[in-house]
Coordinates of C-alpha atoms in Angstrom, one line a residue:
Chain A
M1 CA 68.5 84.5 76.4
P2 CA 66.2 86.7 74.3
D3 CA 67.2 87.4 70.7
V4 CA 67.5 91.2 71.0
E5 CA 70.3 90.9 73.6
H6 CA 72.1 88.5 71.5
S7 CA 72.1 90.5 68.4
S8 CA 73.1 93.7 70.2
G9 CA 75.9 91.7 71.8
T10 CA 77.2 90.8 68.4
V11 CA 77.1 94.4 67.1
L12 CA 80.4 94.9 68.9
T13 CA 82.0 91.7 67.7
G14 CA 81.9 93.0 64.2
R15 CA 84.0 96.0 65.2
P16 CA 87.7 96.2 64.6
P17 CA 90.1 95.5 67.5
F18 CA 91.4 98.8 68.9
V19 CA 93.5 98.1 71.9
D20 CA 95.6 95.0 72.2
F21 CA 97.5 93.6 75.1
S22 CA 99.8 90.8 74.1
H23 CA 101.5 88.7 76.8
V24 CA 102.0 91.8 78.9
S25 CA 103.9 91.6 82.2
K26 CA 105.1 94.3 84.5
N27 CA 107.6 94.1 87.4
F28 CA 108.4 96.9 89.8
G29 CA 111.7 97.4 91.7
F30 CA 115.1 95.8 91.2
E31 CA 116.5 92.4 92.1
P32 CA 116.2 91.0 94.7
N33 CA 113.1 93.1 95.6
V34 CA 111.1 92.6 92.4
V35 CA 107.3 92.9 92.7
E36 CA 105.4 91.2 89.9
A37 CA 102.4 93.5 89.4
V38 CA 100.9 91.8 86.3
R39 CA 101.8 88.6 84.5
D40 CA 101.1 87.5 80.9
I41 CA 98.0 89.6 80.2
S42 CA 96.5 89.1 76.8
L43 CA 93.3 91.0 75.9
T44 CA 91.9 92.5 72.8
I45 CA 89.4 95.4 73.1
R46 CA 87.2 96.4 70.2
E47 CA 86.6 100.0 69.2
G48 CA 83.9 101.6 71.3
E49 CA 83.9 98.7 73.7
F50 CA 83.2 99.2 77.4
I51 CA 85.4 96.9 79.4
T52 CA 85.1 96.7 83.2
L53 CA 88.0 95.4 85.3
V54 CA 87.4 93.8 88.7
G55 CA 89.6 92.0 91.2
P56 CA 91.0 92.2 94.7
S57 CA 93.1 95.3 95.6
G58 CA 96.6 95.1 94.3
C59 CA 95.9 92.8 91.4
G60 CA 97.4 95.2 88.8
K61 CA 94.2 96.6 87.3
S62 CA 95.5 100.2 87.7
T63 CA 98.9 99.1 86.5
L64 CA 97.3 97.9 83.3
L65 CA 95.6 101.3 82.8
S66 CA 98.9 103.1 83.4
M67 CA 100.7 101.0 80.8
L68 CA 98.0 101.7 78.3
A69 CA 98.3 105.4 79.1
G70 CA 102.1 105.1 78.5
I71 CA 102.9 106.3 82.0
Y72 CA 105.2 103.3 82.2
A73 CA 106.3 100.6 79.7
P74 CA 105.6 96.9 80.2
S75 CA 108.5 94.7 81.3
A76 CA 107.5 92.1 78.7
G77 CA 105.0 91.8 76.0
Q78 CA 103.4 94.5 73.8
I79 CA 100.6 96.9 73.9
T80 CA 99.1 98.5 70.8
R81 CA 96.4 101.2 70.4
A82 CA 94.9 101.9 67.1
G83 CA 97.4 99.5 65.6
R84 CA 100.4 101.4 66.8
P85 CA 102.7 101.0 69.9
I86 CA 101.8 103.3 72.8
E87 CA 103.0 106.8 72.5
P88 CA 103.1 108.4 76.0
F89 CA 101.3 111.7 76.5
S90 CA 99.9 111.9 72.9
G91 CA 96.6 113.3 74.3
Q92 CA 94.7 110.4 72.8
V93 CA 94.1 108.7 76.2
G94 CA 92.0 110.3 78.8
Y95 CA 92.3 109.4 82.5
M96 CA 89.9 109.9 85.4
T97 CA 90.3 108.7 89.0
Q98 CA 88.4 108.8 92.2
N99 CA 89.8 112.2 93.0
D100 CA 88.4 115.2 91.1
H101 CA 91.6 117.1 90.4
L102 CA 89.9 120.2 89.3
L103 CA 91.9 123.5 89.6
P104 CA 90.3 125.3 92.6
W105 CA 91.1 128.7 91.3
R106 CA 89.3 128.2 88.0
T107 CA 85.5 128.2 87.4
V108 CA 83.7 125.2 86.0
A109 CA 83.9 126.6 82.4
Q110 CA 87.6 127.4 82.8
N111 CA 88.4 124.0 84.2
I112 CA 86.6 122.3 81.2
A113 CA 88.6 124.5 78.9
V114 CA 92.0 123.2 80.2
P115 CA 92.5 120.6 77.5
L116 CA 91.4 123.1 74.9
E117 CA 94.0 125.5 76.1
I118 CA 96.6 122.8 76.0
R119 CA 95.6 122.1 72.4
N120 CA 95.9 125.8 71.6
L121 CA 92.3 126.3 70.4
S122 CA 91.4 129.9 69.8
S123 CA 89.4 131.4 72.7
R124 CA 86.3 131.7 70.5
E125 CA 86.5 128.0 69.5
A126 CA 87.2 127.0 73.1
K127 CA 84.2 129.0 74.3
L128 CA 81.9 127.3 71.8
R129 CA 83.2 123.9 72.7
T130 CA 83.0 124.5 76.4
D131 CA 79.4 125.7 76.2
E132 CA 78.5 122.7 74.1
L133 CA 80.1 120.3 76.7
M134 CA 78.4 122.0 79.6
R135 CA 75.1 121.5 77.9
F136 CA 76.0 117.9 77.2
V137 CA 76.7 117.1 80.8
G138 CA 74.1 119.5 82.3
L139 CA 76.4 122.1 83.8
V140 CA 75.2 125.3 82.0
D141 CA 73.9 126.9 85.2
F142 CA 77.2 126.3 87.0
A143 CA 79.6 127.8 84.4
K144 CA 80.9 130.5 86.7
S145 CA 80.9 128.5 89.9
Y146 CA 84.2 127.4 91.5
P147 CA 84.7 123.7 92.3
S148 CA 84.5 124.5 96.1
Q149 CA 81.0 125.7 95.5
L150 CA 79.8 122.6 93.7
S151 CA 78.3 119.3 95.0
G152 CA 80.3 116.1 94.5
G153 CA 78.1 115.1 91.6
M154 CA 78.5 118.4 89.8
R155 CA 82.3 118.2 90.3
K156 CA 82.2 114.7 88.7
R157 CA 80.3 116.2 85.8
T158 CA 82.9 118.9 85.4
V159 CA 85.6 116.3 85.3
L160 CA 83.6 114.3 82.8
A161 CA 83.2 117.4 80.6
R162 CA 86.9 118.1 80.9
L163 CA 87.7 114.6 79.9
L164 CA 85.4 115.0 76.8
A165 CA 87.1 118.3 76.0
Q166 CA 90.3 116.4 75.6
D167 CA 88.8 114.5 72.7
A168 CA 90.6 111.3 73.5
D169 CA 89.4 108.1 71.8
T170 CA 90.3 105.9 74.8
F171 CA 89.0 106.5 78.3
L172 CA 90.8 105.0 81.3
L173 CA 88.6 105.3 84.4
D174 CA 90.0 104.2 87.7
E175 CA 87.1 103.9 90.1
P176 CA 85.8 107.3 89.1
F177 CA 82.5 107.0 91.1
A178 CA 83.8 105.2 94.2
A179 CA 83.4 108.1 96.6
L180 CA 79.8 108.9 95.5
D181 CA 76.5 107.9 97.2
A182 CA 74.4 105.3 95.5
Q183 CA 71.9 107.5 93.7
L184 CA 74.4 109.9 92.5
R185 CA 76.5 107.1 91.2
L186 CA 73.6 105.6 89.3
R187 CA 72.9 108.9 87.6
L188 CA 76.5 109.3 86.6
Q189 CA 76.7 105.7 85.4
I190 CA 73.7 106.3 83.1
E191 CA 75.4 109.5 81.9
L192 CA 78.7 107.7 81.3
R193 CA 77.1 104.8 79.3
R194 CA 75.2 107.4 77.2
I195 CA 78.4 109.4 76.6
T196 CA 80.7 106.5 75.7
R197 CA 78.1 105.0 73.4
E198 CA 77.1 108.2 71.6
L199 CA 80.7 109.3 71.2
N200 CA 82.1 105.8 70.5
K201 CA 84.8 105.9 73.2
T202 CA 86.8 102.8 74.0
T203 CA 86.6 102.5 77.7
L204 CA 88.5 100.6 80.5
F205 CA 86.7 101.0 83.8
V206 CA 88.2 99.7 87.0
T207 CA 85.8 99.1 89.9
H208 CA 85.4 97.3 93.1
D209 CA 81.6 97.3 92.7
L210 CA 80.5 94.0 91.0
E211 CA 77.0 95.3 90.2
E212 CA 78.6 98.3 88.6
A213 CA 80.9 96.1 86.6
I214 CA 78.0 94.2 85.1
A215 CA 75.7 97.2 84.7
L216 CA 78.2 99.2 82.7
G217 CA 80.4 96.8 80.8
D218 CA 80.1 95.1 77.5
R219 CA 82.7 92.6 78.9
C220 CA 84.0 92.2 82.4
V221 CA 87.5 91.1 83.1
V222 CA 88.1 89.3 86.4
F223 CA 91.6 89.5 87.8
S224 CA 93.3 87.3 90.3
P225 CA 96.0 88.9 92.4
R226 CA 99.8 88.5 93.0
P227 CA 100.8 88.6 90.3
G228 CA 97.8 90.0 88.5
T229 CA 96.5 87.7 85.8
I230 CA 93.2 87.4 84.0
K231 CA 91.1 84.8 85.7
R232 CA 88.0 85.0 83.6
I233 CA 86.4 87.3 80.9
I234 CA 82.6 87.5 81.2
E235 CA 80.7 88.4 78.1
I236 CA 77.9 90.5 79.5
G237 CA 75.7 90.6 76.4
L238 CA 73.1 93.0 77.8
P239 CA 71.7 95.4 75.2
R240 CA 74.0 98.3 74.5
D241 CA 71.2 100.7 75.1
R242 CA 70.3 99.0 78.3
D243 CA 68.2 100.9 80.9
L244 CA 70.3 101.1 84.0
L245 CA 67.3 102.1 86.1
R246 CA 65.4 98.9 85.3
L247 CA 68.3 96.6 85.2
R248 CA 68.0 95.5 88.8
H249 CA 65.1 93.2 87.9
D250 CA 66.4 91.9 84.7
P251 CA 66.9 88.1 85.0
A252 CA 70.0 88.2 82.7
Y253 CA 71.5 90.9 84.8
I254 CA 70.8 88.9 88.0
A255 CA 72.3 85.8 86.5
L256 CA 75.5 87.7 85.4
T257 CA 76.0 89.3 88.8
T258 CA 75.6 86.0 90.5
Q259 CA 78.2 84.5 88.1
L260 CA 80.6 87.3 88.9
W261 CA 80.1 87.0 92.6
D262 CA 80.8 83.3 92.3
E263 CA 84.1 84.1 90.4
M264 CA 85.1 86.7 93.0
A265 CA 84.1 84.8 96.2
P266 CA 87.2 82.5 96.3
L267 CA 89.5 85.5 95.6
I268 CA 87.9 87.5 98.4
E269 CA 88.1 84.5 100.7
S270 CA 91.8 83.8 100.0
E271 CA 92.6 87.4 100.6
G272 CA 91.7 86.9 104.3
D273 CA 92.4 89.8 106.7
R274 CA 95.6 90.8 105.1
Chain B
M1 CA 84.8 147.4 121.0
R2 CA 85.2 145.6 124.3
L3 CA 88.3 144.0 122.9
L4 CA 89.7 147.4 122.2
L5 CA 88.8 148.6 125.7
A6 CA 90.4 145.6 127.3
R7 CA 93.6 146.1 125.3
S8 CA 93.7 149.8 126.2
I9 CA 93.4 149.0 129.9
I10 CA 96.2 146.5 129.7
L11 CA 98.4 149.0 127.9
I12 CA 97.7 151.9 130.3
A13 CA 98.2 149.6 133.3
F14 CA 101.5 148.4 131.8
F15 CA 102.8 151.9 131.2
G16 CA 101.5 153.1 134.6
L17 CA 103.2 150.3 136.4
W18 CA 106.4 150.9 134.5
E19 CA 106.4 154.6 135.2
F20 CA 105.7 153.9 138.9
A21 CA 108.3 151.2 139.3
S22 CA 111.0 153.2 137.7
G23 CA 113.2 154.8 140.3
R24 CA 111.1 153.2 143.1
W25 CA 111.6 149.5 142.6
V26 CA 114.1 149.4 139.8
A27 CA 116.9 151.8 139.0
P28 CA 116.1 153.9 135.9
I29 CA 119.4 152.9 134.3
F30 CA 117.8 149.5 133.7
I31 CA 114.3 150.3 132.6
S32 CA 114.3 154.1 132.0
R33 CA 110.7 155.4 132.2
P34 CA 107.9 155.6 129.6
T35 CA 107.7 159.4 129.6
L36 CA 111.4 159.6 128.9
V37 CA 111.2 156.9 126.2
F38 CA 108.5 158.8 124.4
Q39 CA 110.3 162.1 124.8
T40 CA 113.4 160.6 123.2
F41 CA 111.2 159.0 120.5
G42 CA 109.6 162.3 119.9
E43 CA 112.9 164.1 119.6
W44 CA 114.0 161.5 117.0
V45 CA 110.8 162.0 115.1
M46 CA 111.2 165.8 115.2
D47 CA 114.8 166.0 114.1
G48 CA 114.4 163.2 111.5
T49 CA 116.9 160.8 113.2
L50 CA 114.3 158.1 113.3
F51 CA 113.3 158.3 109.7
F52 CA 116.9 158.4 108.5
H53 CA 117.8 155.2 110.4
A54 CA 114.4 153.5 109.8
A55 CA 114.7 154.2 106.0
I56 CA 118.1 152.5 106.0
T57 CA 117.0 149.5 107.9
A58 CA 113.8 149.2 105.8
T59 CA 115.9 149.5 102.6
E60 CA 118.2 146.7 103.7
A61 CA 115.3 144.5 104.9
F62 CA 113.4 145.2 101.7
V63 CA 116.2 144.6 99.2
G64 CA 117.4 141.6 101.2
F65 CA 113.9 140.3 101.3
F66 CA 113.4 140.8 97.6
V67 CA 116.7 139.2 96.5
G68 CA 116.3 136.3 98.9
S69 CA 112.7 135.6 98.0
V70 CA 113.2 135.8 94.3
A71 CA 116.1 133.4 94.6
G72 CA 114.1 131.2 96.9
V73 CA 111.1 131.0 94.7
V74 CA 113.1 130.2 91.6
A75 CA 115.2 127.6 93.4
G76 CA 112.1 126.1 94.9
L77 CA 110.3 125.8 91.6
V78 CA 113.3 124.4 89.7
L79 CA 114.2 121.8 92.4
G80 CA 110.5 121.0 93.0
R81 CA 110.1 120.1 89.4
C82 CA 113.5 118.3 88.9
V83 CA 113.2 115.6 91.5
R84 CA 116.5 114.0 90.4
V85 CA 118.5 117.2 90.9
A86 CA 116.8 117.8 94.2
E87 CA 117.7 114.3 95.4
V88 CA 121.4 115.0 94.6
V89 CA 121.7 118.4 96.2
E90 CA 119.5 117.7 99.2
P91 CA 122.3 117.0 101.8
F92 CA 124.1 120.2 100.8
I93 CA 121.0 122.3 101.2
R94 CA 120.2 120.7 104.5
G95 CA 123.8 121.2 105.8
F96 CA 123.8 124.9 104.7
Y97 CA 120.3 125.3 106.2
S98 CA 121.3 124.0 109.6
L99 CA 124.2 126.4 109.8
P100 CA 123.3 129.3 112.1
K101 CA 123.1 132.3 109.7
L102 CA 124.6 134.6 112.3
A103 CA 127.8 132.7 111.9
L104 CA 128.0 134.0 108.3
A105 CA 128.1 137.6 109.5
P106 CA 131.9 137.8 109.8
L107 CA 132.4 136.3 106.4
F108 CA 129.9 138.8 104.9
I109 CA 131.8 141.7 106.6
L110 CA 135.0 140.3 105.0
W111 CA 133.3 140.2 101.6
F112 CA 131.1 143.3 101.6
G113 CA 132.4 145.5 104.3
I114 CA 130.1 147.0 107.0
G115 CA 127.9 148.9 104.5
M116 CA 124.5 148.1 103.3
N117 CA 125.6 145.3 101.0
M118 CA 126.6 143.1 103.9
K119 CA 123.1 143.6 105.5
V120 CA 121.4 142.8 102.3
A121 CA 123.4 139.7 101.8
F122 CA 122.8 138.5 105.3
T123 CA 119.0 139.2 105.1
A124 CA 118.8 137.6 101.7
T125 CA 120.4 134.4 103.0
I126 CA 117.9 134.1 105.8
V127 CA 114.9 134.9 103.6
F128 CA 116.1 132.6 100.8
F129 CA 115.9 129.4 102.9
L130 CA 112.5 130.1 104.3
V131 CA 111.0 131.0 100.9
F132 CA 112.9 128.2 99.2
L133 CA 111.7 125.4 101.6
N134 CA 108.1 126.6 101.4
T135 CA 108.1 126.9 97.7
Y136 CA 109.7 123.5 97.3
T137 CA 107.2 121.9 99.6
G138 CA 104.4 123.6 97.8
V139 CA 105.6 122.4 94.4
R140 CA 106.1 118.8 95.7
N141 CA 102.6 119.0 97.2
V142 CA 100.9 119.4 93.8
S143 CA 99.1 116.1 93.2
R144 CA 101.1 113.8 91.0
E145 CA 97.9 112.3 89.7
L146 CA 96.7 115.7 88.6
I147 CA 100.0 116.3 86.8
T148 CA 99.7 112.9 85.1
I149 CA 96.2 113.6 84.0
L150 CA 97.2 116.9 82.5
K151 CA 100.3 115.4 80.9
L152 CA 98.0 112.8 79.3
M153 CA 96.0 115.7 77.9
G154 CA 99.3 116.8 76.2
A155 CA 100.3 119.5 78.6
T156 CA 103.8 120.8 78.3
E157 CA 106.1 121.4 81.2
Q158 CA 105.7 125.2 80.6
Y159 CA 101.9 124.9 80.7
L160 CA 102.1 122.8 83.9
L161 CA 104.4 125.3 85.6
R162 CA 102.5 128.4 84.6
R163 CA 98.9 127.2 84.9
V164 CA 99.1 124.5 87.6
V165 CA 102.3 124.3 89.7
I166 CA 102.7 128.0 90.4
P167 CA 99.1 128.7 91.2
S168 CA 98.9 125.6 93.4
A169 CA 102.1 126.4 95.2
I170 CA 101.3 130.1 95.7
T171 CA 99.7 129.5 99.1
W172 CA 102.9 127.9 100.2
M173 CA 105.0 130.6 98.6
F174 CA 103.0 133.2 100.4
A175 CA 103.3 131.3 103.7
G176 CA 107.1 131.4 103.1
L177 CA 107.1 135.1 102.2
R178 CA 104.8 135.8 105.2
I179 CA 107.1 133.9 107.6
S180 CA 110.2 135.4 106.2
A181 CA 109.1 139.1 106.1
P182 CA 109.7 139.6 109.9
Y183 CA 112.9 137.7 109.5
A184 CA 114.1 140.1 106.9
L185 CA 113.8 142.8 109.5
V186 CA 115.5 140.6 112.1
G187 CA 118.3 140.0 109.5
A188 CA 118.8 143.7 108.9
V189 CA 118.7 144.7 112.6
V190 CA 121.0 141.8 113.7
A191 CA 123.5 142.6 110.9
E192 CA 123.4 146.3 112.1
L193 CA 124.1 145.1 115.6
V194 CA 127.1 143.2 114.5
A195 CA 128.7 146.0 112.6
A196 CA 127.2 149.3 111.3
N197 CA 127.3 153.0 111.5
R198 CA 123.6 153.7 110.6
G199 CA 120.2 152.0 110.8
L200 CA 117.8 151.2 113.7
G201 CA 120.1 148.4 114.9
Y202 CA 123.0 150.9 115.1
L203 CA 120.8 153.3 116.9
L204 CA 119.9 150.6 119.4
A205 CA 123.5 149.5 119.9
S206 CA 124.9 153.0 120.1
S207 CA 122.2 154.1 122.7
A208 CA 123.1 151.0 124.7
G209 CA 126.7 151.9 124.4
Q210 CA 126.1 155.3 125.9
F211 CA 123.9 153.8 128.7
D212 CA 121.0 155.7 127.2
T213 CA 118.3 153.3 128.2
A214 CA 115.5 155.6 127.0
G215 CA 117.2 155.6 123.6
V216 CA 117.3 151.8 123.6
F217 CA 113.6 151.5 124.2
A218 CA 112.8 154.2 121.7
A219 CA 114.8 152.3 119.1
L220 CA 112.9 149.2 120.0
V221 CA 109.6 151.1 119.5
G222 CA 110.8 152.1 116.1
I223 CA 111.6 148.5 115.1
V224 CA 108.2 147.3 116.3
L225 CA 106.5 150.0 114.2
L226 CA 108.6 149.1 111.2
A227 CA 107.7 145.4 111.7
A228 CA 104.0 146.2 111.9
L229 CA 104.2 148.2 108.7
L230 CA 105.9 145.3 107.0
N231 CA 103.3 142.7 108.1
F232 CA 100.5 144.9 107.0
A233 CA 102.1 145.3 103.5
V234 CA 102.5 141.5 103.2
G235 CA 98.9 140.8 104.2
L236 CA 97.7 143.4 101.6
I237 CA 99.7 141.8 98.8
E238 CA 98.5 138.3 99.8
A239 CA 94.8 139.3 99.7
K240 CA 95.3 140.9 96.3
S241 CA 97.1 137.8 94.8
M242 CA 94.7 135.1 95.7
P243 CA 91.2 136.4 95.2
W244 CA 89.7 132.9 94.7
R245 CA 90.4 132.0 98.3
K246 CA 88.2 134.9 99.4
S247 CA 85.3 133.6 97.1
G248 CA 85.7 130.1 98.7
E249 CA 85.4 131.6 102.1
M250 CA 82.3 133.5 101.1
S251 CA 80.6 130.4 99.8
G252 CA 81.5 128.8 103.1
L253 CA 79.7 131.5 105.0
A254 CA 76.6 131.4 102.7
I255 CA 75.9 127.7 103.7

């Protein structure tokens, strides 16, 4: 492996830990119908690190995100963020899913301003910040459009800008680009890498797309299902400022995707036609 | 234009047939005749009888509609946001809902007499359930994921209600209001039929009591006109309250 990649891989290892899962388990339901969603997850994520999570459906990836967001508490174990236990709804954790969830009666600019309104910014400040964000994600020409008038990609950009307006330090992204076509997805992946790197956001990114998991992540966590446990953590070690457009031919990238496929193949096989 | 023509032809043919049939095929006591109906209607218009009774019915319908829909919207919002409470009271609401409202009329007469209050209470009860159920459904239909995302941004319950839940549910609320507007009139008229000494329902019942068939039809015409007016008003308010729906439709046309 070339030296450059190695050194840029180690830049992160020097960073302080930011999110820590320690022997975390989560059960749903009551006896005798308890479903064990995740079991004994331990994972330390550094500040500004981009973690991708892959695994068969129902392996508890989303459960892990929800617990980090504070939507529900773990049944056992501890989670800390920035050295403190999780405070639910503190505004420090941003969430994005496959669905856009924009408010249809608000324009792009007004949608982006929602978190600013929630934080009670003055309308002048909010306007400045909204304009800045729209420039940042390339939405300036669409400020006055309604979501129903936008393409899928533009809607995603709006959601991304709204997420940034929230000013959270942790991003929880649950298959945000799953419904997009391949080219659009690639453009948004490039955008997301740029944003999270420039703004130093700690990111957990759930995906079913193994190439996406390698292309975006600093590390990739492979889950095995029922109950969800960590099967393997893959150090990706590609440069942090990697060029996603050229990645496809990078031998290191190819080796990593092959490795990830090999990890996933038995899980996919055992899943059968359930 | 052709639509209008076709409708006019149907209308003229209908009245023509009615006029012709009356006294030839069917005794006038059953169906009267259009000329007589419009004569009676004209007389009521001229001497103000129609406006007097229509105003009373309209007031009952309107006040009942207002009281019932305000209560329905409030109850729908509250129960829609407090799922635990909704779960507890659900069987009571369902039970009360399945009770035929007409069966309440004697009770309301007992409580409120045969004046306007009884009609208002009766109308409000009918309207309440329709508006309540729609508002409740609308509130429950707001995406939970959206609510979660906004809560993670730090949104308070007040913010969610004002900026997200009410605007999201407004389509449903209006559907409820729209459906219940004609029922408000039904409520007022039915309550007048049960017991009253004024209103269009009373006019209808008293005409029938005197075997004045033309009067019965004339009262029906009055009720139809009042209903049309009511629907028009609701449509107007709806268009004013949700301008973004229009802009969405326009973009749809542009493509």
